[in-house]
XYZ file of N, CA and C in Angstrom:
813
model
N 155.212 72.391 132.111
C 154.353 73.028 131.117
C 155.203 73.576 129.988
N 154.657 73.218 128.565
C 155.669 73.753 127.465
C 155.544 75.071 127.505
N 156.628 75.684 126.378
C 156.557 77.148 126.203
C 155.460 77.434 125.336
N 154.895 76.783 124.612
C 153.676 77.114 124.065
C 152.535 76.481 124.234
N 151.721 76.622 125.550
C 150.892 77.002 126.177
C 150.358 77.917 127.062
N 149.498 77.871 127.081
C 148.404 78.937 127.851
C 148.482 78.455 129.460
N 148.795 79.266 130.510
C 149.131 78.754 131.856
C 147.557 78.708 132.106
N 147.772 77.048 132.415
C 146.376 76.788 133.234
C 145.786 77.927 134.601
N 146.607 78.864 135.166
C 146.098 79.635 135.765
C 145.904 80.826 134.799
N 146.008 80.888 134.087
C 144.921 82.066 132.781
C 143.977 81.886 132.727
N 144.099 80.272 132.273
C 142.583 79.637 131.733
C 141.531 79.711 132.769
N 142.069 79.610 133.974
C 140.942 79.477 135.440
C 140.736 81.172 135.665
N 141.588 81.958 135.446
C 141.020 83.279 135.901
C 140.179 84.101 134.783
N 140.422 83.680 133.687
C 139.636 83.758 132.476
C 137.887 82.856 132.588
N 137.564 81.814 133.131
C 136.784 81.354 133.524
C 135.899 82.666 135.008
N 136.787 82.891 135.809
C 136.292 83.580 136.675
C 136.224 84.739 136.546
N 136.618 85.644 135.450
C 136.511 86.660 134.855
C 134.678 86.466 134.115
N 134.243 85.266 133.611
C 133.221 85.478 132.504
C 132.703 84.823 133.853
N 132.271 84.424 134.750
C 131.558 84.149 136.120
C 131.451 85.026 136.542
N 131.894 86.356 137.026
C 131.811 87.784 137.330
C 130.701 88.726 136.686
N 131.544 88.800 135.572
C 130.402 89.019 134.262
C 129.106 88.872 134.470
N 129.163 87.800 134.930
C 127.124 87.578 135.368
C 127.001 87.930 136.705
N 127.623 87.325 137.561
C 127.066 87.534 139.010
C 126.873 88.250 139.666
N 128.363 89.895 139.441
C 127.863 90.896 139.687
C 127.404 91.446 139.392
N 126.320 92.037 138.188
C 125.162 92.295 138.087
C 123.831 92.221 138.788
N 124.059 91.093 138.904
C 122.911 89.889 139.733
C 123.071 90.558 141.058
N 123.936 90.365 141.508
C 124.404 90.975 143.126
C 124.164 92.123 143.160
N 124.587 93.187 142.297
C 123.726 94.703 142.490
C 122.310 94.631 142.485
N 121.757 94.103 141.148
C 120.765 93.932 141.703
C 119.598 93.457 142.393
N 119.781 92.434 143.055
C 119.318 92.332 144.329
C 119.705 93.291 145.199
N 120.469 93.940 145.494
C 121.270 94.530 146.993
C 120.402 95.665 146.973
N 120.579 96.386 145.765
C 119.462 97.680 145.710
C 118.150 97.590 145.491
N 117.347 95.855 145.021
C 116.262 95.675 145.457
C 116.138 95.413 146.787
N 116.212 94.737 147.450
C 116.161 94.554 149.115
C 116.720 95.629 149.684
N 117.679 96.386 149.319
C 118.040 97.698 150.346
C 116.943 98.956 150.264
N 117.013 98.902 148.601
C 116.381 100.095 148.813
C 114.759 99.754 147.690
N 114.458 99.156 147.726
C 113.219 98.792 146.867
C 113.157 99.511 145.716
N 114.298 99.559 144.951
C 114.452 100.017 144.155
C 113.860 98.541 142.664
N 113.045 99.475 141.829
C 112.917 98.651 140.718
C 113.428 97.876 139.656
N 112.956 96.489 139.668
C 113.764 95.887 138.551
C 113.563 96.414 137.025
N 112.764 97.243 136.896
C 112.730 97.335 135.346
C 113.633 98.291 135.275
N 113.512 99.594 136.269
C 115.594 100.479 135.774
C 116.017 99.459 135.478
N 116.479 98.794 136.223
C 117.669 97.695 135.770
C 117.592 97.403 134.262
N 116.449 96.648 134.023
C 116.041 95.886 132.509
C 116.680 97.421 131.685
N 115.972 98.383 131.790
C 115.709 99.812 131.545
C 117.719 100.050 130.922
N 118.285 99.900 132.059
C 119.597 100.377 132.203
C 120.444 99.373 131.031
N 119.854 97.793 131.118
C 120.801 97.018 129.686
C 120.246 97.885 128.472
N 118.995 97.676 128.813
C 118.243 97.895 126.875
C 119.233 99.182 126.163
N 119.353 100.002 127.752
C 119.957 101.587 126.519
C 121.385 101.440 126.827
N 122.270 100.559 127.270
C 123.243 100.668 126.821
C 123.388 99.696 125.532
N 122.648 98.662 125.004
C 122.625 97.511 124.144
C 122.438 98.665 123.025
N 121.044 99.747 123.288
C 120.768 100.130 121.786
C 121.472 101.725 121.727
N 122.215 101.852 122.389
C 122.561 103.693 122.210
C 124.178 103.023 122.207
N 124.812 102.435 123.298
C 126.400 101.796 122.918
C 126.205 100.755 121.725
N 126.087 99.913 121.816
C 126.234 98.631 121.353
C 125.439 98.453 119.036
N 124.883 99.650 119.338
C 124.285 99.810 118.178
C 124.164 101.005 117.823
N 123.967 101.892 118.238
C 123.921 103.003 117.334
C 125.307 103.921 117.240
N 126.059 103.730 118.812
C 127.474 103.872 118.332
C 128.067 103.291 117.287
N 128.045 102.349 117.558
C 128.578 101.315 116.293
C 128.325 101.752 114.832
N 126.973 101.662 114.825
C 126.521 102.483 112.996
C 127.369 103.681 112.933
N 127.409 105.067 113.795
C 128.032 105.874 113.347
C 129.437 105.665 113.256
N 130.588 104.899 113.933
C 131.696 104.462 114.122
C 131.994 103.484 112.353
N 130.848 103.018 112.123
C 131.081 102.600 110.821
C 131.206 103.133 109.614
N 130.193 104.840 109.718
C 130.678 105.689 108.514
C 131.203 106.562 109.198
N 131.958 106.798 109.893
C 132.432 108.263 110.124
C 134.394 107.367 109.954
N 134.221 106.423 110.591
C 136.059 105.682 110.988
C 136.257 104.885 109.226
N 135.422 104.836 108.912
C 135.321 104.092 107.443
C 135.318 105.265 106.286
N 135.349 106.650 106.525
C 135.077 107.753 105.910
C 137.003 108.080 105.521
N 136.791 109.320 104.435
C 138.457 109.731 104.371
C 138.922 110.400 105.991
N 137.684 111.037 106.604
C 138.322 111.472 107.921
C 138.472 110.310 108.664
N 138.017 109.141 108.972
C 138.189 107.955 109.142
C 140.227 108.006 109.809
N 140.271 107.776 108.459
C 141.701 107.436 108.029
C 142.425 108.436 108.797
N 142.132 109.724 109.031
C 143.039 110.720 109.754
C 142.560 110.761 111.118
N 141.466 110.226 111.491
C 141.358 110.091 113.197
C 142.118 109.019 113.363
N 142.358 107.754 112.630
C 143.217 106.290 113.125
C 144.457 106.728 113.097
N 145.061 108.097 112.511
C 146.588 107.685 112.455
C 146.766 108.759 113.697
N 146.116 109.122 114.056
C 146.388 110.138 115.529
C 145.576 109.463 116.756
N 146.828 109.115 118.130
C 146.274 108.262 118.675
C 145.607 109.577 119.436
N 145.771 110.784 119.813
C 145.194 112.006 120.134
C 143.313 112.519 119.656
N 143.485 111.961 118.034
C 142.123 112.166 117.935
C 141.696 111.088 117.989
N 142.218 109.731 117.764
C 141.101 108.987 118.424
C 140.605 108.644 119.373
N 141.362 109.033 120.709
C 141.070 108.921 121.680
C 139.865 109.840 121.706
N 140.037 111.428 121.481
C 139.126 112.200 121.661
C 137.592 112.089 121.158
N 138.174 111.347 119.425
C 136.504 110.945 118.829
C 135.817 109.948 119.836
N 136.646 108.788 120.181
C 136.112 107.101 121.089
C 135.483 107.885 121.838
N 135.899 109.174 122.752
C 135.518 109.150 124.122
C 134.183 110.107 123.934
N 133.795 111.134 123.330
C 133.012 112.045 122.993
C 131.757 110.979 122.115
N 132.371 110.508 121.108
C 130.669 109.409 121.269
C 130.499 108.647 122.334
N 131.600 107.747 123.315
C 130.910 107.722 124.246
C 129.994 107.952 124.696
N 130.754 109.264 125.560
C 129.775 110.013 126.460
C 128.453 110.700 125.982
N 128.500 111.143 124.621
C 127.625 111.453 123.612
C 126.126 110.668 124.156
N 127.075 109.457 123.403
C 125.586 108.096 123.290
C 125.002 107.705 123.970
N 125.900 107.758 124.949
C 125.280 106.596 126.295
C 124.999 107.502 127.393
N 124.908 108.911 127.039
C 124.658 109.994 128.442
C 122.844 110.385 127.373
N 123.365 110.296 126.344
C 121.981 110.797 125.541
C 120.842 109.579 125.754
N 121.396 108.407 125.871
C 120.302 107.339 125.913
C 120.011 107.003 127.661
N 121.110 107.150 128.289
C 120.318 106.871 129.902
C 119.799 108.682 129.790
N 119.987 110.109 129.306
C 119.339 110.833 129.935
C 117.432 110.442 129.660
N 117.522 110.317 127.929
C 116.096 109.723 127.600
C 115.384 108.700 128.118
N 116.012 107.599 128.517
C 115.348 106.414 129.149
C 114.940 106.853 130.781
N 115.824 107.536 131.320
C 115.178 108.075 132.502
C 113.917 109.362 132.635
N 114.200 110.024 131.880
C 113.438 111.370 131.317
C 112.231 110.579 130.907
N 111.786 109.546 130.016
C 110.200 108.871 129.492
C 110.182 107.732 129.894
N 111.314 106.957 129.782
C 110.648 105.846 130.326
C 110.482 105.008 131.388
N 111.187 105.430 132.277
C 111.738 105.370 133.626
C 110.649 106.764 134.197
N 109.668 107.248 133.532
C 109.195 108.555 134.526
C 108.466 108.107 135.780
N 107.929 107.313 135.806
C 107.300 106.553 137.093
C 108.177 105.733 137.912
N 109.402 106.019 137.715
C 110.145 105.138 138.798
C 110.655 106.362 139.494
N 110.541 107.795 139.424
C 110.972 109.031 139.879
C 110.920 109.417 141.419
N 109.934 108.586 141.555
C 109.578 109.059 142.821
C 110.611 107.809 144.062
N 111.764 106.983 143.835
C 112.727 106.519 144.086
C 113.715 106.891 143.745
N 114.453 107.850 144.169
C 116.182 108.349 143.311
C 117.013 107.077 143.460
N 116.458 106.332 144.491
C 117.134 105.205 144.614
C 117.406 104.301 142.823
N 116.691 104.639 142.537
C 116.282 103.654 141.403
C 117.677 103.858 140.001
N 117.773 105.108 140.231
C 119.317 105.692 139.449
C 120.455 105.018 139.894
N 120.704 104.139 141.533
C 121.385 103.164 141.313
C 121.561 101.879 140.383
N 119.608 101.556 140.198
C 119.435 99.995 139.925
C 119.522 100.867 138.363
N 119.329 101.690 137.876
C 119.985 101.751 136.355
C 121.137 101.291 135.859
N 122.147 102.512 136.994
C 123.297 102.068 136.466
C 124.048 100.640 136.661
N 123.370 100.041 137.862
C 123.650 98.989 137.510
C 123.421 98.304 136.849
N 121.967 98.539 135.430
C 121.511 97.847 134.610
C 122.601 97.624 133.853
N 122.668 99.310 133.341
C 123.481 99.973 132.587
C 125.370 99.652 132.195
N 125.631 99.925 133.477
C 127.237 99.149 133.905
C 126.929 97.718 133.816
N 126.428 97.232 134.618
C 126.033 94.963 134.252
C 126.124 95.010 133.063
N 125.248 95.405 131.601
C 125.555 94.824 130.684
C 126.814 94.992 129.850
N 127.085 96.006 130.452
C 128.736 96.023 129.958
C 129.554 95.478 130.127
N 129.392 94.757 131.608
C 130.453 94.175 132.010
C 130.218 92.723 131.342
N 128.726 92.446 131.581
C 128.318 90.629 130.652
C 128.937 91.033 129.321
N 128.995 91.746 128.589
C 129.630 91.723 127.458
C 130.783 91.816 126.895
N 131.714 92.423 127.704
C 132.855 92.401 128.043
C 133.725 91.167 128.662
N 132.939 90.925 129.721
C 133.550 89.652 130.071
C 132.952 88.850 130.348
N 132.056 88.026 130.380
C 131.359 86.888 130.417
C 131.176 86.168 128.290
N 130.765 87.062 127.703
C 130.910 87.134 125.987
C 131.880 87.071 125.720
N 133.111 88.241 126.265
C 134.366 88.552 125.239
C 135.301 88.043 125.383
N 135.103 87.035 126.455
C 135.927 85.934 127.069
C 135.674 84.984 126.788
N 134.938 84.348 125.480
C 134.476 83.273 125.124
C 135.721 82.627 124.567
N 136.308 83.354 123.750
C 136.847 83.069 122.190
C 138.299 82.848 123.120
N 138.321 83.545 123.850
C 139.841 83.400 125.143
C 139.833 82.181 125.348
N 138.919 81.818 126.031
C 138.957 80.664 126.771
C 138.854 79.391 126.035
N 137.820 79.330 124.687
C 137.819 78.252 124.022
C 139.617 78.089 123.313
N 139.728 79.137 123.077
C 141.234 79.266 122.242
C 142.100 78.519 122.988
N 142.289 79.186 124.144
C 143.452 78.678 125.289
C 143.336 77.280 125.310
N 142.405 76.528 125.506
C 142.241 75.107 125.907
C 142.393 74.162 124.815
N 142.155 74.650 123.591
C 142.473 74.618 121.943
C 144.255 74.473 122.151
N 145.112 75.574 122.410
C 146.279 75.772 122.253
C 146.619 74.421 123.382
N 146.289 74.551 124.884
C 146.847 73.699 125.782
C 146.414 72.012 125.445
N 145.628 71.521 124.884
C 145.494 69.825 123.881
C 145.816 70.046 122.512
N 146.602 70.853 122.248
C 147.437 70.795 120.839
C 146.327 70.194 119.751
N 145.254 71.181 119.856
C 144.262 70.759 118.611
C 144.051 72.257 117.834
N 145.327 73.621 117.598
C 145.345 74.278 116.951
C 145.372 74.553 115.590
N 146.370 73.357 115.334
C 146.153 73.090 113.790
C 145.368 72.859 113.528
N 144.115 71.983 113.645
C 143.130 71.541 112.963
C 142.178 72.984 113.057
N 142.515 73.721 113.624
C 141.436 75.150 113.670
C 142.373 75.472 112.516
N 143.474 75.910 112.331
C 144.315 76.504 111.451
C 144.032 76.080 110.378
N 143.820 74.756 109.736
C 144.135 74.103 108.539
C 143.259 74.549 107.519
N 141.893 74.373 107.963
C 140.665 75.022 107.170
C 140.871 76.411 106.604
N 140.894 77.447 106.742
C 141.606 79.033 106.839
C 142.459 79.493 105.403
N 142.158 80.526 104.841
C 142.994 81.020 104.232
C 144.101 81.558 105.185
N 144.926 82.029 104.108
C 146.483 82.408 104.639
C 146.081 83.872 105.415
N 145.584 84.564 104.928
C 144.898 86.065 105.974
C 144.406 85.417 107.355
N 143.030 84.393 107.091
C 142.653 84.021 108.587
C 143.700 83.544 109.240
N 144.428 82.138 108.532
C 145.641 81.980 109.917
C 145.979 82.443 110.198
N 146.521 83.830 109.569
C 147.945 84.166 110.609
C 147.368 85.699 111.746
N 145.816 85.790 111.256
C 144.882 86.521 112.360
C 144.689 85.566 113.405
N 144.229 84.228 113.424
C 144.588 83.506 114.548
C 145.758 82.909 115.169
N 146.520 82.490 114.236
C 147.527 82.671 114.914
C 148.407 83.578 115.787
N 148.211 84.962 115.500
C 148.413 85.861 116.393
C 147.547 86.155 117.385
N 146.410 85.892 117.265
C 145.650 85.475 118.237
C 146.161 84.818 119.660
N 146.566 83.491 119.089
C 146.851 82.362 119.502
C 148.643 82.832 120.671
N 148.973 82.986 119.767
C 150.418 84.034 119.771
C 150.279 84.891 121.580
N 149.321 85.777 121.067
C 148.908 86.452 122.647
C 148.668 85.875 123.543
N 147.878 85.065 123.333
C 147.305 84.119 124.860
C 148.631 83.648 125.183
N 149.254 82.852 124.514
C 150.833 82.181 125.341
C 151.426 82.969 125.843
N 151.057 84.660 125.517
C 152.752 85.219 125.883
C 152.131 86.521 127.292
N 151.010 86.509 127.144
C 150.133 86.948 128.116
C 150.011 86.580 129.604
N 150.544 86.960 130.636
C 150.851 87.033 132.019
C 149.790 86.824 132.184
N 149.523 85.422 133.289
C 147.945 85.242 134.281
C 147.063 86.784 134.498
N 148.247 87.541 135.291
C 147.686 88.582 135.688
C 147.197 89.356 134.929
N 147.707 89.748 133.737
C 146.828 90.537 132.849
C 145.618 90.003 132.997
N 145.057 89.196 132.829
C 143.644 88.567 133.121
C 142.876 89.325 134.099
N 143.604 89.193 135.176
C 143.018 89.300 136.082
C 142.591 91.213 136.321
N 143.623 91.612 135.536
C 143.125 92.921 135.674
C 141.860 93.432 134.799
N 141.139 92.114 134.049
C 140.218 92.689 133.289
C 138.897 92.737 134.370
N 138.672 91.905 135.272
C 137.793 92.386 136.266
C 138.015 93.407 137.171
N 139.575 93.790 137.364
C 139.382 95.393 138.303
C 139.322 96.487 137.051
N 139.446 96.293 136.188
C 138.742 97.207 134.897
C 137.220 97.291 134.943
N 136.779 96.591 134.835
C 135.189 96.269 134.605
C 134.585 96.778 136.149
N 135.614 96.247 137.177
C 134.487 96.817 138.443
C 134.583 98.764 138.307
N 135.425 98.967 138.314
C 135.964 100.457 138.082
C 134.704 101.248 136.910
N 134.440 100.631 135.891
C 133.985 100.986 135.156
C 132.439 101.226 135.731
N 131.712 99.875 136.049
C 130.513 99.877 136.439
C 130.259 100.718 137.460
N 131.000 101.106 138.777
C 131.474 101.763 139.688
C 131.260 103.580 139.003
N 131.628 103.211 137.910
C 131.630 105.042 137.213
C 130.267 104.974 136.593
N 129.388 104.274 135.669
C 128.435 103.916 135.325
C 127.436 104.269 136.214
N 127.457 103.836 137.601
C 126.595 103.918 138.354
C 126.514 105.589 138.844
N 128.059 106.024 139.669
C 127.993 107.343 139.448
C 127.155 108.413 138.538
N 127.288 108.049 137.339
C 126.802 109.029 135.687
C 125.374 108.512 135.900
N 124.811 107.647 136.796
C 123.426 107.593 136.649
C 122.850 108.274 137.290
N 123.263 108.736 138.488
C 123.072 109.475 139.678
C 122.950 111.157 138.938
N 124.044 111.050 138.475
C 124.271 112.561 137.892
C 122.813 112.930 136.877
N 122.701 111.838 135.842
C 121.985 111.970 134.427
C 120.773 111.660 135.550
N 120.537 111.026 136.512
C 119.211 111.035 137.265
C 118.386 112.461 137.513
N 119.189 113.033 138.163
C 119.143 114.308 138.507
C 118.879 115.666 137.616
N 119.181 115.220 136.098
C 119.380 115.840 134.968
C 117.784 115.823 134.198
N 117.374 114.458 134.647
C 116.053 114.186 134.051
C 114.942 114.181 134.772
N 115.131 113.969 136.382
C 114.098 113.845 136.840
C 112.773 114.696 137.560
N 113.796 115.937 137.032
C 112.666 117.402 137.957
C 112.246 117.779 136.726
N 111.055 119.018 136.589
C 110.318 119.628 135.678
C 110.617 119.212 134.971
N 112.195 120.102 134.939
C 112.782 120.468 133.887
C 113.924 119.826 133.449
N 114.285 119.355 132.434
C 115.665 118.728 132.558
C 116.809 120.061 132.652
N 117.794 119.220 133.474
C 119.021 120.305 133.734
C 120.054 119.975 132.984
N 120.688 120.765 132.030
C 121.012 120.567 130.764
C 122.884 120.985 131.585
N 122.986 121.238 132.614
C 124.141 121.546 132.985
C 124.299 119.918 134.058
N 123.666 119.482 134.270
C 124.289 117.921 134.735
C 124.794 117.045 133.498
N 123.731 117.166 132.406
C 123.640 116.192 131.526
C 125.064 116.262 130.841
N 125.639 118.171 130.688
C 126.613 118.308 129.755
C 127.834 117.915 131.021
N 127.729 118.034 132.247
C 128.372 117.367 132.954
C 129.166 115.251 132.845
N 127.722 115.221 132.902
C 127.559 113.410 132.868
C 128.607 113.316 130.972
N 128.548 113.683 130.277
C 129.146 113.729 129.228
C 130.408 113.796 129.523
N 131.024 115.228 129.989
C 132.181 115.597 130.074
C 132.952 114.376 131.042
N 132.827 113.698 132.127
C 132.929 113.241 132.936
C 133.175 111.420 132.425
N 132.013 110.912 131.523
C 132.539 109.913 130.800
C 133.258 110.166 130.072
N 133.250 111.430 128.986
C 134.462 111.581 127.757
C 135.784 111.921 128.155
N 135.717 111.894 129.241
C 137.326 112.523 130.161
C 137.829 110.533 130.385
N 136.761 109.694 131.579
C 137.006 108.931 131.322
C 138.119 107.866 130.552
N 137.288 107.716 129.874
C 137.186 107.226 128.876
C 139.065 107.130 127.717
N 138.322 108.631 127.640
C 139.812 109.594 126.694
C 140.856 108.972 127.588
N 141.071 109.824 128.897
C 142.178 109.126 129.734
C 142.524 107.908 129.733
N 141.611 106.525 129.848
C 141.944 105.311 129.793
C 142.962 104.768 128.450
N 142.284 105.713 127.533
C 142.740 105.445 126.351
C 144.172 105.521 125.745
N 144.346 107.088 126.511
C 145.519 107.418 126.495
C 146.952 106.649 126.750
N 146.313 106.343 128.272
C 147.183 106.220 129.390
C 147.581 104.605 129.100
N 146.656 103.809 128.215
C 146.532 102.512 128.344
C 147.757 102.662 126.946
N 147.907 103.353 125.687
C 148.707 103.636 125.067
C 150.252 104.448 124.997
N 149.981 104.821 126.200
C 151.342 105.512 126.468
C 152.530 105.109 126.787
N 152.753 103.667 127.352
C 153.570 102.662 127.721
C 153.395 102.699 128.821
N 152.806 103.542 130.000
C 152.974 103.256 131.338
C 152.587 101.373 131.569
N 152.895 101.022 133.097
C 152.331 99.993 132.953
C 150.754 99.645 133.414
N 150.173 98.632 132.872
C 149.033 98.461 133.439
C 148.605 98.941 134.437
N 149.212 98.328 135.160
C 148.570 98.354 136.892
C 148.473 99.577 137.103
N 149.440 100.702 136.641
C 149.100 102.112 137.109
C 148.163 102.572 136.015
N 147.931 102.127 134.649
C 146.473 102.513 134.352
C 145.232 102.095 134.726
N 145.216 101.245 135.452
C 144.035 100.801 136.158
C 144.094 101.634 137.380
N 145.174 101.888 138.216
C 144.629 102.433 139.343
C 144.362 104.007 138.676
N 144.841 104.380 137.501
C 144.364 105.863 137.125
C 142.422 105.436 137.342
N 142.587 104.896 136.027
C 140.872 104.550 136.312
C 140.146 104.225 137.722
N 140.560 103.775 137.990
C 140.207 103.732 139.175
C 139.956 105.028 140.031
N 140.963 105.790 140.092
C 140.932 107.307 140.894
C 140.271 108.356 140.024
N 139.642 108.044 138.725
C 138.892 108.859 137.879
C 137.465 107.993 138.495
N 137.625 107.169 138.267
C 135.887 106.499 138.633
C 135.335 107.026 140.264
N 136.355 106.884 141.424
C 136.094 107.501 142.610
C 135.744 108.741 142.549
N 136.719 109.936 141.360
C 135.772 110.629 141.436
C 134.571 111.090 141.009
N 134.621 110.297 139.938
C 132.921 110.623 139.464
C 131.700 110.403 140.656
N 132.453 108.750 141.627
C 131.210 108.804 142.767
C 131.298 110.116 143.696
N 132.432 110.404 143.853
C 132.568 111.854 144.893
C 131.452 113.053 144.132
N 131.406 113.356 143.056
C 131.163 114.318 142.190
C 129.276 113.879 142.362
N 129.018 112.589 142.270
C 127.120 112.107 142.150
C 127.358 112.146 143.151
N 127.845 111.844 144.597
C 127.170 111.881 145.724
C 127.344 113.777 146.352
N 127.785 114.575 145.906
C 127.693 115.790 146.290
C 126.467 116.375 145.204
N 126.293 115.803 144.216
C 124.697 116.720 143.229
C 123.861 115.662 144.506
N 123.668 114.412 144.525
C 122.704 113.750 145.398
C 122.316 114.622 146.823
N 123.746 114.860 147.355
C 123.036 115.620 148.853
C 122.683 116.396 148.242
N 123.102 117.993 147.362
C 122.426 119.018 147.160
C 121.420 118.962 146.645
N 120.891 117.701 145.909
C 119.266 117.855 144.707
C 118.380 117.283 145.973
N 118.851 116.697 147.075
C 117.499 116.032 147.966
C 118.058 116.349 149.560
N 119.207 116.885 149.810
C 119.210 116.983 151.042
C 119.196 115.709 152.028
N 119.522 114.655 151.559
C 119.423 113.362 151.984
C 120.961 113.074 152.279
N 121.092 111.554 152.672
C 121.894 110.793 153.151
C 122.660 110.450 152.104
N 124.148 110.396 152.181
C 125.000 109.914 150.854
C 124.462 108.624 150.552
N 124.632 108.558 149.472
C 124.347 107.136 148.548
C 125.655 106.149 149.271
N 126.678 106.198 149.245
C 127.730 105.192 149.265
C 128.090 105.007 150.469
């Protein structure tokens, strides 16, 4: 194999990375429909508000606030941007699963079970978008680079686009199989915490009253997240020990929902 190609074992774990993407979703939910008759519309419930509270309305504000003169002074501090990324986070996506469970999810209440099949709505579409989507352009690229039909992508292109794909291009060759592979113990970790924060924000919305001390919880808890990943993923440590950080932050968020779960119902741990 030349030095400039993409190791056919990238290309296959990159394939099974965007196969994941879909299936485990799918696999949660079924497991928590047949286990616990928990409803498919949380689920539906759980993509829609991460699609329109992450995926869009973060985004709009991320466009005038990072595009603003303060813009410019959160990008040159990797300190505040970590802190801004992680606080809309948790902001957006604790404000849109607390509302979607609080009105529109109010008839699925009488199942706490059902705060699983959210977050798995919720976590699934993150992960399909992340990696089943964001692994498109990977994978077509790589197989592009490995039959030496790059140039002809290149040729068309101003001098700005090439040498954005070409560095593109650049990464995939010099990129270890394994990095790949750590983008699915990222994504399970994540959904894994997702599901947790549903449990929590469940609990937040589903009595009288909403409890405004889970919700500012479920916040703090993704924006810690989050922040940390950010950090830690910039600090030079290596990968693998920022994934297992995430990882031991996501365990505890489930430790943290399954102790509000026994105390709000007196029931059996979730996990």
């Amino acid at each position: 194999m030349g030095c400039h190609m993409v190791s056919w074992l990238s290309v296959a774990i990159i394939v099974v990375n965007m196969v994941l993407g879909i299936l485990v979703p799918i696999a949660l939910l079924i497991c928590f429909k047949k286990k616990y008759r928990a409803s498919i519309k949380s689920f539906l419930v759980g993509c829609a508000t991460m699609l329109l509270f992450a995926l869009v309305l973060e985004q709009i504000v991320h466009y005038f606030v990072l595009g603003s003169p303060a813009g410019s002074v959160i990008r040159e501090s990797i300190w505040l941007y970590a802190l801004y990324g992680a606080l809309m986070a948790g902001l957006f996506e604790e404000t849109g699963r607390l509302l979607a469970m609080r009105y529109v999810l109010k008839k699925e209440h009488g199942n706490a079970h059902n705060a699983l099949m959210y977050g798995a709505g919720h976590g699934g579409f993150e992960m399909f978008v992340i990696l089943s989507i964001g692994m498109i352009n990977n994978l077509i690229y790589s197989v592009m680079i490995n039959l030496g039909k790059t140039q002809a992508m290149l040729e068309p292109l101003d001098e700005a686009a090439r040498g954005m794909l070409q560095t593109a291009f650049d990464a995939l060759i010099q990129t270890p199989a394994w990095y790949f592979a750590l983008s699915s113990v990222e994504r399970a970790a994540a959904i894994t915490a997702q599901i947790g924060l549903s449990v929590i924000v469940w609990y937040a919305a589903a009595g009288k009253k909403m409890k405004g001390s889970l919700f500012l919880l479920a916040i703090a808890l993704h924006a810690g997240l989050d922040g940390v990943a950010v950090l830690a993923a910039k600090s030079g440590i290596p990968l693998i020990l920022v994934e297992i950080l995430i990882w031991f932050m996501a365990i505890g968020i489930v430790w943290i929902a399954k102790s509000v779960w026994k105390r709000e119902t007196h029931s059996v741990p979730l996990y």
